[in-house]
Coordinates of C-alpha atoms and ligand atoms in Angstrom, one line a residue:
M1 CA 140.7 130.1 104.4
T2 CA 140.1 126.7 106.0
I3 CA 143.1 124.5 106.3
Q4 CA 142.1 120.9 106.2
T5 CA 144.2 118.4 108.1
P6 CA 144.9 115.1 106.3
A7 CA 142.5 113.3 108.7
A8 CA 139.7 115.8 108.0
T9 CA 140.3 115.4 104.2
A10 CA 140.2 111.6 104.5
A11 CA 137.0 111.8 106.6
S12 CA 135.2 114.0 104.1
A13 CA 136.3 111.8 101.2
A14 CA 135.1 108.6 103.0
P15 CA 131.8 107.0 102.1
L16 CA 129.0 107.7 104.6
L17 CA 128.6 104.0 105.3
E18 CA 130.8 101.1 104.3
V19 CA 130.4 97.4 105.1
Q20 CA 133.5 95.3 104.7
E21 CA 133.3 91.5 104.4
L22 CA 130.3 91.3 106.7
T23 CA 129.4 87.7 107.6
C24 CA 126.5 86.6 109.8
R25 CA 125.9 83.0 110.9
F26 CA 122.9 81.7 112.7
G27 CA 124.1 78.2 113.8
G28 CA 124.8 76.4 110.6
L29 CA 123.1 79.0 108.4
V30 CA 125.2 81.6 106.7
A31 CA 122.7 84.5 106.5
L32 CA 125.3 86.9 105.1
D33 CA 128.5 85.8 103.4
R34 CA 131.3 88.4 103.2
I35 CA 129.2 91.3 102.1
S36 CA 131.1 94.5 101.0
F37 CA 129.9 97.8 99.5
A38 CA 129.9 101.5 100.3
V39 CA 127.1 104.1 100.3
Q40 CA 128.0 107.6 99.3
P41 CA 126.4 110.7 100.9
G42 CA 123.1 111.7 99.2
E43 CA 122.6 108.4 97.5
I44 CA 119.4 106.4 97.4
F45 CA 120.8 102.9 97.7
G46 CA 118.6 99.9 97.1
L47 CA 118.8 96.4 98.5
I48 CA 116.9 93.7 96.7
G49 CA 116.8 89.9 96.8
P50 CA 114.2 87.1 97.4
N51 CA 112.7 86.3 100.8
G52 CA 115.3 85.0 103.2
A53 CA 118.2 86.5 101.1
G54 CA 119.6 88.3 104.2
K55 CA 118.4 91.9 103.6
T56 CA 116.8 92.5 107.0
T57 CA 119.8 90.8 108.7
L58 CA 122.1 93.2 106.9
F59 CA 120.1 96.2 108.2
N60 CA 120.3 94.6 111.7
L61 CA 124.1 94.5 111.4
I62 CA 124.3 98.0 110.1
S63 CA 122.0 99.4 112.8
G64 CA 123.8 97.4 115.6
L65 CA 120.9 95.0 116.6
T66 CA 122.8 91.9 115.6
P67 CA 126.6 91.5 115.9
P68 CA 128.3 90.2 112.8
S69 CA 130.2 86.9 113.0
S70 CA 133.1 88.8 111.2
G71 CA 133.7 91.9 109.1
A72 CA 133.3 95.6 109.8
V73 CA 130.8 98.5 109.6
L74 CA 132.4 101.9 109.0
W75 CA 130.7 105.3 109.5
R76 CA 132.4 108.1 107.7
G77 CA 135.5 106.0 107.6
T78 CA 135.5 105.1 111.3
P79 CA 134.7 101.5 112.5
I80 CA 131.5 101.3 114.5
T81 CA 131.1 97.5 114.5
G82 CA 130.9 97.3 118.3
L83 CA 128.6 100.3 119.0
P84 CA 125.1 99.6 120.3
P85 CA 122.1 100.9 118.3
F86 CA 121.5 104.0 120.4
R87 CA 125.1 105.2 119.8
R88 CA 124.7 104.7 116.1
N89 CA 121.4 106.6 116.2
R90 CA 123.3 109.5 117.8
L91 CA 125.8 109.4 115.0
G92 CA 122.9 109.9 112.5
L93 CA 121.7 106.4 111.6
A94 CA 118.0 105.7 111.9
R95 CA 115.8 102.9 110.6
T96 CA 112.3 101.6 110.2
F97 CA 111.3 98.0 110.7
Q98 CA 109.7 95.5 108.3
N99 CA 107.4 94.6 111.2
L100 CA 106.4 98.0 112.4
R101 CA 107.3 99.1 115.9
L102 CA 104.7 101.7 116.9
F103 CA 102.9 102.4 120.2
D104 CA 99.5 101.3 119.0
G105 CA 97.6 102.7 122.0
L106 CA 99.2 106.2 121.6
S107 CA 98.0 108.8 119.2
V108 CA 100.0 109.5 116.1
L109 CA 101.2 112.8 117.6
D110 CA 102.3 111.1 120.8
N111 CA 104.2 108.4 118.9
L112 CA 106.2 111.2 117.3
L113 CA 106.7 113.1 120.6
V114 CA 108.1 110.0 122.2
A115 CA 110.6 109.8 119.4
L116 CA 111.4 113.5 119.8
R117 CA 112.0 113.4 123.5
R118 CA 115.5 114.1 124.9
Q119 CA 117.3 115.3 121.8
P120 CA 121.1 115.8 122.1
G121 CA 122.0 118.9 124.2
E122 CA 118.8 118.9 126.4
S123 CA 119.6 118.4 130.0
L124 CA 117.6 116.0 132.2
L125 CA 117.9 118.4 135.1
G126 CA 116.3 121.2 133.1
G127 CA 113.4 118.8 132.4
L128 CA 113.0 118.0 136.1
L129 CA 112.9 121.7 137.1
A130 CA 110.5 122.5 134.3
S131 CA 112.7 125.5 133.5
G132 CA 112.0 128.0 130.8
S133 CA 114.4 126.2 128.5
H134 CA 112.6 123.0 129.1
R135 CA 109.2 124.6 128.2
R136 CA 110.9 126.0 125.1
A137 CA 112.1 122.6 124.2
D138 CA 108.6 121.2 124.6
R139 CA 107.2 123.9 122.3
Q140 CA 110.0 123.1 119.7
R141 CA 109.2 119.4 119.9
L142 CA 105.5 120.1 119.2
E143 CA 106.4 122.4 116.3
R144 CA 108.8 119.8 114.9
A145 CA 106.2 117.0 115.3
D146 CA 103.6 119.1 113.4
Q147 CA 106.1 119.8 110.7
L148 CA 106.9 116.0 110.3
L149 CA 103.2 115.1 110.3
E150 CA 102.5 117.6 107.6
E151 CA 105.5 116.4 105.5
L152 CA 104.4 112.8 105.8
G153 CA 100.7 113.6 105.1
L154 CA 99.6 112.5 108.5
E155 CA 98.4 115.9 110.0
A156 CA 94.7 115.0 109.8
L157 CA 95.4 111.8 111.7
A158 CA 97.3 113.4 114.6
E159 CA 94.9 112.5 117.3
R160 CA 94.1 108.9 116.1
P161 CA 95.5 106.0 118.0
A162 CA 98.3 104.6 115.8
G163 CA 96.8 101.1 116.0
T164 CA 93.7 102.2 114.1
L165 CA 95.6 103.6 111.1
A166 CA 95.6 102.0 107.7
Y167 CA 98.8 100.1 106.8
G168 CA 100.2 102.8 104.5
D169 CA 99.7 105.5 107.1
R170 CA 101.4 103.3 109.8
R171 CA 104.4 102.9 107.5
R172 CA 104.6 106.7 107.0
L173 CA 104.4 107.2 110.7
E174 CA 107.3 104.9 111.2
I175 CA 109.3 107.0 108.7
A176 CA 108.3 110.2 110.6
R177 CA 109.5 108.6 113.8
A178 CA 112.8 107.7 112.3
L179 CA 113.2 111.3 110.9
A180 CA 112.5 112.7 114.3
T181 CA 116.1 111.8 115.4
R182 CA 117.5 114.0 112.5
P183 CA 119.4 111.2 110.8
S184 CA 121.8 111.6 107.9
L185 CA 121.3 107.9 106.9
L186 CA 117.8 106.5 106.9
L187 CA 117.3 102.7 106.5
L188 CA 113.9 101.7 105.2
D189 CA 112.9 98.0 105.5
E190 CA 110.2 97.3 102.9
P191 CA 108.5 100.7 103.3
A192 CA 105.9 99.9 100.6
A193 CA 104.7 96.6 102.1
G194 CA 101.0 96.6 102.5
M195 CA 100.5 99.8 100.5
N196 CA 98.1 100.1 97.5
P197 CA 99.5 101.0 94.1
S198 CA 98.8 104.7 94.4
E199 CA 100.4 104.8 97.9
K200 CA 103.4 103.1 96.4
D201 CA 103.8 105.7 93.7
N202 CA 103.4 108.5 96.3
L203 CA 106.0 106.8 98.4
C204 CA 108.6 107.0 95.6
D205 CA 108.0 110.8 95.3
L206 CA 108.0 111.1 99.1
I207 CA 111.4 109.4 99.5
G208 CA 112.9 111.7 96.9
Q209 CA 111.4 114.8 98.6
L210 CA 112.7 113.7 102.1
R211 CA 116.1 113.1 100.7
R212 CA 116.2 116.7 99.4
R213 CA 114.6 118.4 102.4
H214 CA 116.5 116.5 105.1
E215 CA 119.8 116.1 103.1
L216 CA 119.4 112.4 103.6
T217 CA 121.2 109.3 102.4
V218 CA 118.7 106.5 102.1
M219 CA 119.1 102.7 102.0
V220 CA 115.9 101.0 101.1
I221 CA 114.9 97.3 101.0
E222 CA 112.1 96.6 98.7
H223 CA 110.5 93.5 97.3
H224 CA 109.0 95.3 94.3
V225 CA 112.1 95.5 92.0
S226 CA 110.5 97.9 89.5
L227 CA 109.6 100.4 92.3
L228 CA 113.1 100.3 93.6
M229 CA 114.6 100.8 90.2
Q230 CA 112.7 104.0 89.7
I231 CA 114.2 105.7 92.7
C232 CA 117.6 104.2 93.4
D233 CA 121.0 105.6 92.3
R234 CA 122.6 102.3 92.9
M235 CA 121.6 98.9 94.3
A236 CA 123.0 95.7 95.6
V237 CA 121.3 92.3 95.0
L238 CA 121.5 89.6 97.6
D239 CA 120.8 85.9 97.0
F240 CA 121.2 83.4 99.9
G241 CA 123.4 85.8 101.8
V242 CA 125.7 86.4 98.8
R243 CA 126.0 89.8 97.0
I244 CA 125.4 88.8 93.4
A245 CA 125.3 92.2 91.9
L246 CA 126.1 95.9 92.6
G247 CA 125.6 98.9 90.4
T248 CA 123.1 101.3 88.8
P249 CA 119.5 99.9 88.2
K250 CA 120.4 99.7 84.5
Q251 CA 123.5 97.6 85.2
V252 CA 121.7 95.4 87.7
R253 CA 118.7 94.9 85.4
H254 CA 121.0 93.5 82.7
D255 CA 123.3 91.5 85.0
P256 CA 123.1 87.8 83.9
R257 CA 123.5 86.6 87.5
V258 CA 120.5 88.7 88.6
I259 CA 118.4 87.6 85.7
E260 CA 119.3 83.9 86.3
A261 CA 119.4 83.7 90.0
Y262 CA 116.7 86.1 91.1
L263 CA 114.5 87.1 88.3
G264 CA 113.9 83.6 86.9
G265 CA 115.2 84.4 83.4
A266 CA 113.1 87.5 82.6
P267 CA 114.6 91.0 82.9
P268 CA 112.6 93.1 85.5
Ligands
ADP301 N1 117.7 85.7 114.6 C1 117.8 84.7 113.7 N2 118.0 83.5 114.0 C2 118.1 82.5 113.1 N3 118.0 82.7 111.8 C3 117.7 83.9 111.4 C4 117.6 85.0 112.3 N4 117.3 86.1 111.6 C5 117.2 85.7 110.3 N5 117.5 84.4 110.2 C6 117.5 83.7 108.9 O1 118.5 84.3 108.1 C7 118.0 84.3 106.7 C8 117.9 85.7 106.2 O2 116.8 86.3 106.8 P1 116.4 87.8 106.6 O3 117.5 88.7 106.7 O4 115.2 88.1 107.4 O5 115.9 87.8 105.0 P2 115.2 88.9 104.1 O6 115.0 90.1 104.9 O7 116.1 89.1 102.9 O8 113.9 88.2 103.7 C9 116.7 83.5 106.7 O9 117.0 82.2 106.3 C10 116.2 83.6 108.1 O10 115.4 82.5 108.4
MG302 MG1 113.3 91.1 105.5

């Protein structure tokens, strides 16, 4: 029998991610104004809002790239507001970027291998001495890269320089790179941007599959509201840095503030 301490019980009951009263100012501009919500383990949580609403800024605050002006970010109930991005990544938080960040001159496979290098538990000294365990780690990395390429439908492109790929393939490579760090929370910033309609449909299926296979929680920013509504359990709507709605797609779709402020009077 496992006896849970009160602290362990509290931690397991805590949301995976919580943002509390997050505010971000750039000079006189309030990009985010006291944003609060919680994301539960296993959810696909959507973030929508017009251009400039503050969506990417919110991802930057959650991933640690931008410090908030005030407010807190909690990971499994523990504040991580001051942690740098690489520490948050080690905790299990990974993201993709609206403007892709790939090594264009490297092959698709090498882009993944770079992301897979130095996983937790691997010693640097072992690497320098090229020990048996290091070679084993190399082999495991290759196997894992192959597996991710196959999952993301990129295996036929493994040797191609990333810079020569079509946009949709580049976006999927970024997702593969983020998955390489074995995250429990994956933040996707406009993953469908630049994709054609059939790629967008496939992306919806893919996000669902990845959630199941990798036991992921996903936060996704998307411009195409209808696409997001198909795949999200819950969503938040931002407008000029303010959270104007929070709920299931059905609740959000019928929220008068969303219809007025964001959707110009017509339900999405
Ligand atoms: N580093 C920055 N410095 C100044 N203003 C910024 C910075 N980043 C974002 N902004 C501004 O904050 C607002 C929100 O931007 P952003 O989060 O990129 O919106 P979204 O992703 O919803 O389109 C915009 O007005 C944008 O110009
Ligand atoms: Mg953005």
